[in-house]
Each structure stands twice: as structure tokens, then as C-alpha cells.
Coordinates of C-alpha atoms and ligand atoms in Angstrom, one line a residue:
X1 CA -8.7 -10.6 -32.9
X2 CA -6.1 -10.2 -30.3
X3 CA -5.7 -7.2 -28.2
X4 CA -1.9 -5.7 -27.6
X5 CA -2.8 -3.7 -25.2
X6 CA -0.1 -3.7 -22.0
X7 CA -1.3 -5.4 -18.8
X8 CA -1.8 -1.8 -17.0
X9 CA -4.1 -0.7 -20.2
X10 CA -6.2 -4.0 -20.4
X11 CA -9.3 -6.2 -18.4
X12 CA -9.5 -5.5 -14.6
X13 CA -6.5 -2.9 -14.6
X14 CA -8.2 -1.0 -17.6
X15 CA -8.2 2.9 -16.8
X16 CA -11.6 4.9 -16.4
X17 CA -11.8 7.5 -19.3
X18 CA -13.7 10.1 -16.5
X19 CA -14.8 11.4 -13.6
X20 CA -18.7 10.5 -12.3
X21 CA -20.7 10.8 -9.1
X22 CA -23.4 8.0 -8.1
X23 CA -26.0 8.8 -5.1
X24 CA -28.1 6.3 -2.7
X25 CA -26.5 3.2 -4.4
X26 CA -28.0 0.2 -4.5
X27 CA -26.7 -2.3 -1.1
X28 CA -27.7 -6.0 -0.7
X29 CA -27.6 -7.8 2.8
X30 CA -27.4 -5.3 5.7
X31 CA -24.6 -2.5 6.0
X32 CA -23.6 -1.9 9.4
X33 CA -23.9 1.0 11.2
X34 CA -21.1 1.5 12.8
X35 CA -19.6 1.7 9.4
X36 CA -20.0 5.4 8.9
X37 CA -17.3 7.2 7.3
X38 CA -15.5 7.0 3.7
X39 CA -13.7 4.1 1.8
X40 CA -11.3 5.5 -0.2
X41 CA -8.6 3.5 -2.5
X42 CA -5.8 5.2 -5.2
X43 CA -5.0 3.7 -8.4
X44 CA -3.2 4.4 -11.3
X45 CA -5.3 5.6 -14.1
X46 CA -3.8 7.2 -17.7
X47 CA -5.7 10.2 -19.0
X48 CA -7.9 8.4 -22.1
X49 CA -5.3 9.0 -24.9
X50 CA -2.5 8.7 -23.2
X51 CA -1.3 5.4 -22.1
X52 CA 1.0 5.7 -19.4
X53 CA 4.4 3.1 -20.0
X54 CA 4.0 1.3 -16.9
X55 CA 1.5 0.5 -14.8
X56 CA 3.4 2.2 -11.8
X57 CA 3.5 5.4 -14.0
X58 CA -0.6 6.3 -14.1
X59 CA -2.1 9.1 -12.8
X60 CA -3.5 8.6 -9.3
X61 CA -7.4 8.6 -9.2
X62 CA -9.1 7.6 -5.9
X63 CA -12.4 6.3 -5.5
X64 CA -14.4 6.7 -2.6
X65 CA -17.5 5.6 -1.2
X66 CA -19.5 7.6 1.4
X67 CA -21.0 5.2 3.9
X68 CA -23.3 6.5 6.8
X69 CA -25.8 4.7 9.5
X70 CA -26.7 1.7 6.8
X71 CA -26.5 3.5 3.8
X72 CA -24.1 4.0 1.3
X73 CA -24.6 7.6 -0.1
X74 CA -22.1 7.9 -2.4
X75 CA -19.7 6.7 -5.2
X76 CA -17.4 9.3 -6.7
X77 CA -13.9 9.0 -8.3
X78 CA -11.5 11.8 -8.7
X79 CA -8.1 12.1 -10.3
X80 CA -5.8 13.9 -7.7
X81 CA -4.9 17.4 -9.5
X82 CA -1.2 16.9 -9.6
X83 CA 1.3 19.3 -11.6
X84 CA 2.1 15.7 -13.5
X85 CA -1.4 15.7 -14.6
X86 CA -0.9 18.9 -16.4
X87 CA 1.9 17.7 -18.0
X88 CA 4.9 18.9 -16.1
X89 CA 8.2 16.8 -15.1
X90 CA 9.8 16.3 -11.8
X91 CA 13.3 16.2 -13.4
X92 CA 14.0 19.5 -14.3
X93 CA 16.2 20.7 -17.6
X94 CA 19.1 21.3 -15.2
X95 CA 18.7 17.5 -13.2
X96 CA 17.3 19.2 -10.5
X97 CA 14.6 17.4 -8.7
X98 CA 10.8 19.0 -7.9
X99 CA 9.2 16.9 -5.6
X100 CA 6.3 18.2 -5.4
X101 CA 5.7 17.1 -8.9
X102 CA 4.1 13.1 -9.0
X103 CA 1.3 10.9 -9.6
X104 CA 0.0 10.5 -6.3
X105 CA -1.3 6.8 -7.3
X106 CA -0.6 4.5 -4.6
X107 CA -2.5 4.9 -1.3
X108 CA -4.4 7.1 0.0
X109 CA -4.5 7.9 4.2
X110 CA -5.4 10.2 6.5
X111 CA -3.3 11.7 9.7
X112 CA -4.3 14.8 12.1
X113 CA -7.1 14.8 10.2
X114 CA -6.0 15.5 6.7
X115 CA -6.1 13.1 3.5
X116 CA -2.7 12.5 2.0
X117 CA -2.8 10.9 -1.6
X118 CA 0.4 8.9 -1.6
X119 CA 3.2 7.7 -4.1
X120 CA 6.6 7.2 -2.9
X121 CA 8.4 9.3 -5.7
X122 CA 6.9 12.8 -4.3
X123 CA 5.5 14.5 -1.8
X124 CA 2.2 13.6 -0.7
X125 CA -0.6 15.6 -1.9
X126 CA -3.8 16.6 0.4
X127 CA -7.3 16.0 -0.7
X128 CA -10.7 17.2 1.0
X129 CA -13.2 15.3 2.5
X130 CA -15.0 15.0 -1.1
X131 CA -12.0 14.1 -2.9
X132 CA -10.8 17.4 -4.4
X133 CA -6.8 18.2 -4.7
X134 CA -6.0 21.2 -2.3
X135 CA -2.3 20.7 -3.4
X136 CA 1.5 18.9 -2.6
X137 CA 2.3 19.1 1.3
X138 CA 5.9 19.5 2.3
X139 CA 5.2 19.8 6.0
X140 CA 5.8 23.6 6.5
X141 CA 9.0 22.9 3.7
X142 CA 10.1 20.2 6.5
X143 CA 10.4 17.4 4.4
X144 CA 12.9 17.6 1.2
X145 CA 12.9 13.6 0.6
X146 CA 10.1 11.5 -1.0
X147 CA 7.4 10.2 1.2
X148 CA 6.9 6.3 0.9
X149 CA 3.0 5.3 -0.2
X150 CA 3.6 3.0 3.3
X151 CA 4.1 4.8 6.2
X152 CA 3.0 3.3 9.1
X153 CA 1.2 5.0 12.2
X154 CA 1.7 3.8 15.8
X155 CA -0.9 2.8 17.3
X156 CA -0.1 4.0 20.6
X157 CA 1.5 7.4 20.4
X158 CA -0.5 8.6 17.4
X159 CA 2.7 9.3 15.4
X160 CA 3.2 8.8 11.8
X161 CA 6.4 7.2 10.6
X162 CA 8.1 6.9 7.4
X163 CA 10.7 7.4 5.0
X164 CA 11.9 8.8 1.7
X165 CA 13.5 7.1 -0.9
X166 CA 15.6 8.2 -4.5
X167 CA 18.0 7.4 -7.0
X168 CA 20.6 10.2 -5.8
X169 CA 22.0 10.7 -2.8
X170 CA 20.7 10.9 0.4
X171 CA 19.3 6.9 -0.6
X172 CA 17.3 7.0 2.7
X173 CA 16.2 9.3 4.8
X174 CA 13.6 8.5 8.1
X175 CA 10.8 10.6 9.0
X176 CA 8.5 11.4 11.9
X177 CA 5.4 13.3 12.1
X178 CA 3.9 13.9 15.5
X179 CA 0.0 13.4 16.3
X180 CA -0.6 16.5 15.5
X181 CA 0.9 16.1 12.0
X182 CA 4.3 17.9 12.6
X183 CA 7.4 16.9 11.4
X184 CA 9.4 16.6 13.8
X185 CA 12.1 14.1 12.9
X186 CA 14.4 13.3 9.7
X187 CA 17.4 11.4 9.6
X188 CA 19.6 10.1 6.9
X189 CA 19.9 6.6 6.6
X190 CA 23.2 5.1 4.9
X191 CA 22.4 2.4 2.3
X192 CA 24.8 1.4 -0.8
X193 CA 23.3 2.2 -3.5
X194 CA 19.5 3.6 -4.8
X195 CA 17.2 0.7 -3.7
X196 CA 13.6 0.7 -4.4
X197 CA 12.1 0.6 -1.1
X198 CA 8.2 0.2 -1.0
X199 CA 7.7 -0.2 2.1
X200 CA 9.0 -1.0 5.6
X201 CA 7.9 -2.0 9.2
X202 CA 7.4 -0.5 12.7
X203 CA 7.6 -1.8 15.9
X204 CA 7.0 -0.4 19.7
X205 CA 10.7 0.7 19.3
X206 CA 12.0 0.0 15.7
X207 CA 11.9 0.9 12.0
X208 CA 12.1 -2.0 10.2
X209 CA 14.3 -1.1 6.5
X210 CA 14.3 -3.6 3.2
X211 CA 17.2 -2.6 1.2
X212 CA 16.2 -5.4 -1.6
X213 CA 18.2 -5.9 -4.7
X214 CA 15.5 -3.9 -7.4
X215 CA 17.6 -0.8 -7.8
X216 CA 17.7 2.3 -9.9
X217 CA 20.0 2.0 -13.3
X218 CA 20.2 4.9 -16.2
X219 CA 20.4 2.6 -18.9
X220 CA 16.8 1.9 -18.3
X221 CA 15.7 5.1 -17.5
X222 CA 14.8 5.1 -21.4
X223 CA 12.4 2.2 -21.3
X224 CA 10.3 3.9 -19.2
X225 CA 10.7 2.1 -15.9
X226 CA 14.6 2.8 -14.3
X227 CA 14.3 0.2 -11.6
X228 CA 15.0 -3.2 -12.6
X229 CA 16.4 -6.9 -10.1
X230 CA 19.9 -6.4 -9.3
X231 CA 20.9 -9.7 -7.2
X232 CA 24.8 -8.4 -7.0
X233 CA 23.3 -6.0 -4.9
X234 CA 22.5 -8.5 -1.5
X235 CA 19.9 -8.4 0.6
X236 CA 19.5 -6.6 4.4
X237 CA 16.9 -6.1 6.9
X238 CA 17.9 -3.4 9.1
X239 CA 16.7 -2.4 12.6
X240 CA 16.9 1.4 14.2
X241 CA 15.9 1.9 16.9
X242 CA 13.2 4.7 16.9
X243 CA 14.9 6.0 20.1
X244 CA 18.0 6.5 17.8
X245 CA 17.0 7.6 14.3
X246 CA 19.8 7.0 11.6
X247 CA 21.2 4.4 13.6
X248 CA 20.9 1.4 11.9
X249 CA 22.3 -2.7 12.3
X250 CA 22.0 -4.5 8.8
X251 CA 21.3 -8.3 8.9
X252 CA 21.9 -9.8 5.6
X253 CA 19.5 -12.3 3.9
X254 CA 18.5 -14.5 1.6
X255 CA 18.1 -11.9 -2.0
X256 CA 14.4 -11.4 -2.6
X257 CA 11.7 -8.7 -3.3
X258 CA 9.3 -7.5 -1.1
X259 CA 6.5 -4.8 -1.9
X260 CA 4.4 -5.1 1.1
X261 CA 4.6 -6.2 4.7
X262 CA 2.2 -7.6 6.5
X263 CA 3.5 -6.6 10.0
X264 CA 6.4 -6.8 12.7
X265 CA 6.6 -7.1 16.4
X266 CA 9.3 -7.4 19.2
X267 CA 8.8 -10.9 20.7
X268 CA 8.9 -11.7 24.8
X269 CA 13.2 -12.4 24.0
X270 CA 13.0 -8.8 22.4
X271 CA 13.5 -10.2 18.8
X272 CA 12.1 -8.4 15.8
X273 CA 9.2 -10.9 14.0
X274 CA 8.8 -9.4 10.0
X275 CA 6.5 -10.8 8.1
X276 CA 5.8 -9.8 4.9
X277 CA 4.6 -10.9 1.1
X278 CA 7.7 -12.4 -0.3
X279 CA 9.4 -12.9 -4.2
X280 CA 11.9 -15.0 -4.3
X281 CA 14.4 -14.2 -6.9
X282 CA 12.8 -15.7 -10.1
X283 CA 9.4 -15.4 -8.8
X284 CA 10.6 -11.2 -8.2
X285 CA 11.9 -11.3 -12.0
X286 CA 8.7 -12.9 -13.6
X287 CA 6.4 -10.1 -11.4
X288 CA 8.8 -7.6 -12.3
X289 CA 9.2 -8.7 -16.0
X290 CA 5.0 -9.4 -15.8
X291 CA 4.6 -5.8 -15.4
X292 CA 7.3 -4.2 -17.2
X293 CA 6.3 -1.9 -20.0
X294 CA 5.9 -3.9 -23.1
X295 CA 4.4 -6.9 -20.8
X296 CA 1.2 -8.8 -22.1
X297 CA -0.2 -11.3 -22.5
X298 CA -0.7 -14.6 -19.5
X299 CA 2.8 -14.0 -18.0
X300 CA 1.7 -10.4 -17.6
X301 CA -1.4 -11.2 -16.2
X302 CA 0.0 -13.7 -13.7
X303 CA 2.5 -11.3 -12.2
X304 CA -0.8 -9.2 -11.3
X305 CA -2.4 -11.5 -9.7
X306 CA 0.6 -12.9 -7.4
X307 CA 3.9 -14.7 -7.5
X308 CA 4.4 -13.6 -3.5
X309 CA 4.2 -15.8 -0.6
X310 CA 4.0 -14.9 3.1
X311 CA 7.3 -15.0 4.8
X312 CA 9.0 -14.4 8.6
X313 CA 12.0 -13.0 9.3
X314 CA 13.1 -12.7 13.0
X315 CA 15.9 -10.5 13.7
X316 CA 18.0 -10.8 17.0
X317 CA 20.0 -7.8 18.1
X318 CA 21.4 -9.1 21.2
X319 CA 23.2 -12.1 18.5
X320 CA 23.0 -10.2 15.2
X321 CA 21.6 -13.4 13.6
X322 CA 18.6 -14.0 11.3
X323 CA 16.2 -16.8 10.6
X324 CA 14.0 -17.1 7.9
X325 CA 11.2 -18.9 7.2
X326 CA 8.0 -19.8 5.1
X327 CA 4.6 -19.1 6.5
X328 CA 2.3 -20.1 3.5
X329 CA 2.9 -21.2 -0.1
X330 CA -0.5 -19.4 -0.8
X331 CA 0.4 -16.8 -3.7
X332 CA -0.9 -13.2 -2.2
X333 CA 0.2 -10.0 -2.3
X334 CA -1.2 -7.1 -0.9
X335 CA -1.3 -8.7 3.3
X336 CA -2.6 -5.9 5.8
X337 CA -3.2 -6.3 9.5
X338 CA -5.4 -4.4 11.8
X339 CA -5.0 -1.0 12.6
X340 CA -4.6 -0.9 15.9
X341 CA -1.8 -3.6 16.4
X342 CA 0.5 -2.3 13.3
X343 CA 3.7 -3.0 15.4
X344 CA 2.4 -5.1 17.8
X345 CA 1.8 -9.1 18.2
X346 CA -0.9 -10.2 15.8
X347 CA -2.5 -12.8 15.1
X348 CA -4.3 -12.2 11.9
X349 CA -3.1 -11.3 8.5
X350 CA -5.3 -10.2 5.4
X351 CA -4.2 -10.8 1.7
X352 CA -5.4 -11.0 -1.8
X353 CA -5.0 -14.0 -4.0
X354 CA -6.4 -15.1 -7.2
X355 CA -10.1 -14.1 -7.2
X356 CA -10.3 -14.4 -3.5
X357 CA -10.1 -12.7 -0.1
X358 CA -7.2 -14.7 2.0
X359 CA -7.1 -14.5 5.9
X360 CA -4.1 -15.9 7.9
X361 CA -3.6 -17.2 11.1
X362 CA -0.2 -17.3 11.5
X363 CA -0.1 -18.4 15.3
X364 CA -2.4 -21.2 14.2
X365 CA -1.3 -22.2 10.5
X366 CA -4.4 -22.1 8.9
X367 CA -5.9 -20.3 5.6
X368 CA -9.4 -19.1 4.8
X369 CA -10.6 -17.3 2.0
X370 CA -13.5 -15.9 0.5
X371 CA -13.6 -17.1 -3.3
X372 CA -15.0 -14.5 -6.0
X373 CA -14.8 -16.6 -8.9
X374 CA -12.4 -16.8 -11.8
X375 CA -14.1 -13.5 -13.5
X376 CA -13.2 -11.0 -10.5
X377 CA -10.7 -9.7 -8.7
X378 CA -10.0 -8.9 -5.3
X379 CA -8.7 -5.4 -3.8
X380 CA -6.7 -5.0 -1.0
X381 CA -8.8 -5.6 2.1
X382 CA -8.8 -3.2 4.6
X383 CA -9.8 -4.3 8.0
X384 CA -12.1 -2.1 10.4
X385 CA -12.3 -3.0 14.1
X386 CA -15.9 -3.4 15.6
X387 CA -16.5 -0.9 18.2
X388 CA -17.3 -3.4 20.6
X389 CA -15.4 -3.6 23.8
X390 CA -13.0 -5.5 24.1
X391 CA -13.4 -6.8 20.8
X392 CA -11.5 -9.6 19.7
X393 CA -8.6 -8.8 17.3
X394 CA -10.7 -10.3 14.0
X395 CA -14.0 -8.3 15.4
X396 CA -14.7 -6.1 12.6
X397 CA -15.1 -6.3 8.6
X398 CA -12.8 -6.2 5.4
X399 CA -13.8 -3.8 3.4
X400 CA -12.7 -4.5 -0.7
X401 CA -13.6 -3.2 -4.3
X402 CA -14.4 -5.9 -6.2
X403 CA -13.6 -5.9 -10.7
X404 CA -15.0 -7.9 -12.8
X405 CA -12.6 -8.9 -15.6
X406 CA -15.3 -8.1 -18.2
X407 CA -15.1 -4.5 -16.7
X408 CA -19.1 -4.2 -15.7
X409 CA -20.4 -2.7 -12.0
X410 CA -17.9 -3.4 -9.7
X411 CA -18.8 -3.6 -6.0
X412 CA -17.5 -2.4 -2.1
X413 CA -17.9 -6.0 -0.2
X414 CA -18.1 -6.1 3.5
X415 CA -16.7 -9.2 4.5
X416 CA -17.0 -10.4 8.4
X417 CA -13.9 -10.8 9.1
X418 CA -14.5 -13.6 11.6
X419 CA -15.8 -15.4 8.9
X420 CA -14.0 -14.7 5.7
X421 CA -15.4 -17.6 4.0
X422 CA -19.0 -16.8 4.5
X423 CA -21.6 -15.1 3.2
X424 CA -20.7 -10.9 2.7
X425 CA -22.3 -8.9 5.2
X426 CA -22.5 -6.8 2.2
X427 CA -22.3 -5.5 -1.4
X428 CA -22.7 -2.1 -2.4
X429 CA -22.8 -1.6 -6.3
X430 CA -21.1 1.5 -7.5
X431 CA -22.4 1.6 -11.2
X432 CA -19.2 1.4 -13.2
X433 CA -16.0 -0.4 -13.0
X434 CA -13.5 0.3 -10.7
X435 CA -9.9 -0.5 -12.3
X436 CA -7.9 -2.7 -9.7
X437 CA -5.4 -0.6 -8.3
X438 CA -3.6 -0.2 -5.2
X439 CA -4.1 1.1 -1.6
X440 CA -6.9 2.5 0.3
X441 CA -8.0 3.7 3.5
X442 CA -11.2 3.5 5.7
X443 CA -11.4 6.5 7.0
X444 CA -14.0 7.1 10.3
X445 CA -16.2 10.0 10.5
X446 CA -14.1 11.6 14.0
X447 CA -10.9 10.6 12.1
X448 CA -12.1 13.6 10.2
X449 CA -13.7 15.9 13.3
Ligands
FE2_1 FE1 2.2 -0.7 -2.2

């Protein structure tokens, strides 16, 4: 018999029908110490009956895992209490728009010490330590935009950038929260039409913008998904300086998607170097077609599992030119970078591909990757710096949530991020499957204190 199930409702992506808790699970190899704090990754995940019409559209559910001092002492998966969740509608019956109504399923952070659960049609909602909802934060009735699912802290001032994206004017608007989780900047950012914009770059004195040709239409609004590849759109990059908020210089370029970037720097010329996971325009319609809402099936699945390639961009603003170029043909998605040099030269990338961990050297060309096998799939890997002095900028693990396609235990590996391809340092088993889903978060104990 075959299965019509949609993509988002089907093998690795298959929602959890509820809630458990799982003590002193089972670890092999050695967990290390200095790994003491909480794992926690959102996802989309329906309410059992209800399947949601796009995979984008579930309700967020994060999963965390509790490591402390070699052990891992818990497993526990929550659905973030969102007014969505008990049924109500951001649009209102007069058009008006409640943002503090959404899913919350895309990534999950913490700033000043509080747990945001993320999706980039709402306002972020905060969680507890332990994963329960306390409720949708608009910084003190501060912020009246979305928040993007990717903001991007600096790793030298503390402070927590990002923007706001919708389908009716303002387009764009830029935000700043301080250290101390204030916000304390917002500025409207002029753009020509409703762009989906997933996510964008920092460096030590830009915003990096994507206005992308995937754009916002009523006549799909029906289908389920309103967002669809519009190349008459074009394509820019554009650069504000963070000194200057709302002040931006478009570059135009070659019409592609991008979900997630991998990083950006200013170079020694004072160039801005973007890299990020790339679609290029039929690869951006298959994903985008893979995943729409009546999607099944092995074009479906291959849209999941990645059509994007890493990419550079560098940006002069003393010429107001553009080069583009290739970095890998390796299909990932999902690149991250360590922590502590978002916005800064780096030399090390982190992806998912097909059943595998990928690491980049993008100074040095080459690819490494840690192979799961054809029956599981890789999260996102989230890289966790050593504590070692000094360390060098791959010191430190990946941390990712293994699922198996067949939907049985799925497992937290620790990968040595020096050594991708080896052996994981190692596997914690978390007694039921975790559906692949998006973004997640290590989260130190005295990020928390
Ligand atoms: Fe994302």
C-alpha cells in the first residue's frame, strides 16, 4: 500500500502525537564535562488529528535535553503554549494583525538570560528553563513587527540584532536589543515589495539584508502557503551600516533563494564576505515545490534533504560592485558557524547533507563529513566552543539530534568537531523519535545564572 501522507506528515518529519519526560538516559562513549547545560531544538509538530498544510505551518514543540558533568539527565519535549495552539488566528475578522498570535516552531535561543521560542511571523514567545510557555514577549510593547527565527548576537557587544518581516507595509523593519535584552533600536527598512526574508547576516558594523524573489501573493493565500518564487522580482544584498540603521545600499544579484547563512565578515579591504546555503532558481522551485502543501512522494523528499549549495558573495561599498562565487557543490542546508565569531573572519562552516554531518573549510577548500547512513538524518549541528584557552576556532563539539527514517529512538550525538569524520564522542539515546525539524540552541548553565 502506498502512503499519501504530505512530506511534513510522513518518515523522519513525522509529528509526535505527545508530550513525555525520560530521566538518566542511556549515553555511550564519554560525555564531556564541560558540556553542562541544555540542548534545545524547535520543530514543527501538528496536534495528532490535525495535519497542519505545510510543513512551515506546525505547531512549535522543542525538545530538550538536560546535560550535566557527564550525564545526561533528561529528555523532555514540550509544545510551546501559543494562542495558535488553542486555535486562534493572527488575522483578525477586520484584517488587523495580532502578532502575538504564531507557532513558535523555528528556533529556539536564549538572550539576557531568557529563552525565546522563535518563528519569524510573530513575536517570540519565552519558555522556562524546563520548557514551559510563560507567554509572547513584545519587549515592554517595543517591538510591533515580527521577529525573524535568525537573529544574530554580536559577539562582542552582547547585543542581539534582528528584524521583522510581513506581507503589508512596513516590509522591513531592523531591530536592536541591548545586552541586557532592551530594545533599544527599530528602524524601517524600504524594500519593494513583501519578501520572505528568513534570515540575514551581521558583521562588526553591518546588517547584511536578502530581499530574494519568494514573495507574498493573495491568490495563494488559499492553498495554504502565500509565499511562492517570484523571479520578476530581482535579487539584492543590502548593507546598513549598524552605525546608521535604515540606511541601506542594495547590490543586485544573480536571482536565488537563500534560507540560511552561514556567516559574513568585513575583509582587511573592508569588503562584506556573505556566505550562505544557496538555491538557484530551479533548484529554489523544486525545494519550494518539494515542500509545498500537497508535496509527496521522492521529489518531496529530496527538497528536505537539500537542493542548496554553499555560496560567497563579497560586497564592496567603496565601488558598489558584487562578486559571486561557488564554494562547494556539496548539497547542504542548514550551515552554522561558531558562536563566538558570528560576524567575524571564520574559518569553519557546519552543514547538514544527506544522512551526514558536513564541515567546511572554506580558507582551505576541503569537505569532511560524518556519514549516518542512508536510514537517518541529520539535525542542524550546533557548535560548542571548548573552554580551553585559547582554543582553536574548531576546539569544541557539534552537538545534533539524530532520526531514524523508520521513526525508532533517536539520539543527541556529540561530534568532535576537529574530527567530524571520526568516531562520536557521544550518543545519548532519548527513547522516542525526535521528528527532524529546525533550529536549536545549546544553552550553558551561566547563560542561564
Ligand atoms: Fe531557518
Amino acid at each position: 500500500m502506498t502512503t499519501s501522507a504530505p512530506i511534513h506528515m510522513a518518515g523522519h518529519l513525522a509529528p509526535v502525537p505527545d508530550e513525555i519526560d525520560a530521566v538518566d538516559l542511556p549515553v555511550d562513549g564519554a560525555l564531556p564535562p564541560e558540556l553542562t547545560g541544555r540542548y534545545l531544538r524547535n520543530g514543527p509538530n501538528p496536534l495528532p488529528g490535525e495535519p497542519s498544510p505545510h510543513w512551515f505551518l506546525g505547531h512549535g514543540m522543542v525538545h530538550g535535553i538536560r546535560l550535566r558533568e557527564g550525564r545526561a539527565e533528561w529528555y523532555r519535549n514540550r509544545w510551546v503554549r501559543t494562542k495558535t495552539l488553542q486555535g486562534a488566528s493572527m488575522i483578525g475578522p477586520d484584517g488587523t494583525v495580532d502578532r502575538s498570535v504564531g507557532v513558535a516552531n523555528t528556533h529556539v535561543i536564549a538572550h539576557a538570560g531568557r529563552i525565546m521560542a522563535l518563528v519569524e511571523s510573530s513575536f517570540p514567545h519565552v519558555l522556562t528553563p524546563e520548557l514551559a510557555t510563560v507567554g509572547p514577549c513584545d519587549f515592554d510593547g517595543r517591538l510591533t513587527t515580527a521577529m525573524t527565527a535568525h537573529p544574530k548576537t554580536d559577539p562582542v557587544t552582547g547585543e542581539l540584532h534582528f528584524f521583522g518581516y510581513g506581507f503589508a507595509p512596513p516590509f522591513l523593519t531592523y531591530h536592536r536589543l541591548s545586552a541586557a535584552g532592551e530594545l533599544v533600536t527599530s528602524a524601517e527598512i524600504a524594500v519593494p515589495g513583501p519578501t520572505m526574508m528568513h534570515d540575514f547576516a551581521i558583521t562588526d558594523r553591518h546588517a547584511v539584508f536578502l530581499d530574494l524573489p519568494m514573495t507574498f501573493s493573495l491568490q495563494r493565500l488559499s492553498q495554504g502557503m502565500p509565499y511562492g518564487w517570484d523571479e520578476a522580482y530581482g535579487a539584492r544584498i543590502g548593507l546598513m551600516p549598524l552605525a546608521r540603521p535604515g540606511e541601506v545600499t542594495w547590490f543586485d544579484v544573480d536571482p536565488a533563494y537563500v534560507f540560511h547563512v552561514g556567516n559574513a565578515s568585513t575583509d582587511a579591504a573592508g569588503r562584506v564576505v556573505l556566505d550562505a546555503a544557496r538555491y538557484a532558481p530551479a533548484d529554489a522551485v523544486a525545494m519550494w515545490e518539494g515542500l509545498g502543501p500537497s508535496a509527496a512522494g521522492p521529489a518531496a523528499a529530496a527538497a528536505t534533504s537539500g537542493l542548496a549549495r554553499m555560496y560567497r558573495w563579497v560586497l564592496d561599498p567603496a565601488s558598489g560592485t558584487v562578486t559571486e562565487t561557488p564554494l562547494s557543490d556539496r548539497p547542504v542546508e542548514f550551515p552554522t558557524v561558531d558562536d563566538e565569531r558570528v560576524g567575524r573572519d571564520a574559518r569553519y562552516r557546519y552543514a547538514v547533507g544527506t544522512s551526514a554531518v558536513v564541515k567546511f573549510d572554506v580558507d582551505g577548500g576541503a569537505v569532511t563529513e560524518h556519514a549516518l547512513g542512508p536510514d537517518t538524518v541529520a539535525g542542524e549541528a550546533v557548535f560548542v566552543p571548548s573552554t580551553a584557552p585559547d582554543r582553536a576556532e574548531d576546539d569544541g563539539w557539534l552537538l545534533t539530534i539524530t532520526t531514524r527514517r523508520d521513526g525508532s529512538a533517536s539520539q543527541l550525538l556529540v561530534l568532535d568537531a576537529t574530527d567530524v569524520a571520526g568516531a562520536p564522542v557521544a550518543a545519548v539515546t532519548l527513547r522516542r523519535g525526535v521528528p527532524a525539524g529546525f533550529h536549536g540552541s545549546w544553552i550553558p548553565d551561566q547563560e542561564l545564572s
